[in-house]
Amino acid sequence: MASSSASKLFISLVVVGFLVYTSAGNFNDKFDITWGDGRAKILNNGELLTLSLDKSSGSGFQSKNEYLFGKIDMQLKLVPGNSAGTVTAYYLSSKGSTWDEIDFEFLGNLSGDPYILHTNVFSQGKGNKEQQFYLWFDPTADFHTYSILWNPQRIIFSVDGTPIREFKNAESMGVPFPKSQPMRIYSSLWNADDWATRGGLIKTDWSNAPFTASYRNFNDANACVWSSATSTSSCSSTSGTSGSTSNNPWLSEELDTTRQERLRWVQKNYMIYNYCADSKRFPQGLPTECTMA
Ligand SMILES: *[C@@H]1O[C@H](CO)[C@@H](O)[C@H](O)[C@H]1NC(C)=O
């Protein structure tokens, strides 16, 4: 009796260990380098990925999987020093002319000046939902975790577990919400000195090239992998078609009061642009979803 429960415990530990091990996504298994002619590299047996940018080219990668909903974490360490003019984009996107997209974009700056974290959401090809933030740490000194929770009710952008933005499903008010097009993860490092730093005033200083951004600890263990061959999601129970919330509590996750307070703290202290507060840009009235509580 005792020995059989001990061996059960041992087997469970092995299984749990295996799951933890495999979910710490290996870049070789999860991503393809898509461009940059050798400037993107997967290192340390798949534990680290680096992108680089020089005067002739940037570089990028994309996920092998497509996802339809997920809670996806990635750790990034951004281009250090004088990174003005460079943009590191990390986003989810579907394909086609009415695509959906969920964006993190990191706009570099002169040494000592703050990066801007730019966020946007596209539904059916329409974006114009920008919010921008400064960070409460130097994103070039260390790796930090950038997460997207995407479920049918909301999209939550988080940094080191602190929510910085929530985009709620406002379909009941006629606002399209990304929920039927599977998306891939993309990332790229490129030169955007025509607009990125102080509206394009500061140009990329190529004497600092190559510029490098690093990635590690990708985690898609809580994401629904979409199979286009069978049009099924890994979250669907074998009998039903919709995602099973009991197996995937994040599919109905919302912000509790503590995290709502954290969100308000970020918005009060670190938000530098909010399309929902830009009445000059929308003289006919703010976008519908902005009136949602
Ligand atoms: C760069 O630093 C300046 C000065 O602090 C700031 O106004 C700007 O928002 C920063 N970020 C970018 C991307 O320009």
Short mmCIF file of N, CA and C in Angstrom, two decimals, residues 111 151 192 202 259 287 290:
data_model
loop_
_atom_site.label_atom_id
_atom_site.label_comp_id
_atom_site.label_asym_id
_atom_site.label_seq_id
_atom_site.Cartn_x
_atom_site.Cartn_y
_atom_site.Cartn_z
N SER A 111 20.66 56.65 -25.08
CA SER A 111 21.10 56.08 -23.79
C SER A 111 20.54 56.92 -22.65
N ASN A 151 -8.49 35.82 -24.31
CA ASN A 151 -9.60 34.87 -24.23
C ASN A 151 -10.82 35.50 -24.90
N ALA A 192 13.19 51.97 -37.67
CA ALA A 192 12.01 52.79 -37.92
C ALA A 192 12.33 54.23 -37.59
N ILE A 202 14.97 61.77 -34.14
CA ILE A 202 16.27 61.20 -33.81
C ILE A 202 16.53 59.99 -34.68
N ARG A 259 -5.44 43.09 -9.07
CA ARG A 259 -4.84 43.36 -10.38
C ARG A 259 -5.48 44.58 -11.05
N PRO A 287 -13.99 56.40 -29.99
CA PRO A 287 -14.44 55.07 -30.39
C PRO A 287 -15.38 54.44 -29.34
N CYS A 290 -14.49 52.89 -25.98
CA CYS A 290 -13.93 53.77 -24.96
C CYS A 290 -14.98 54.16 -23.91
#
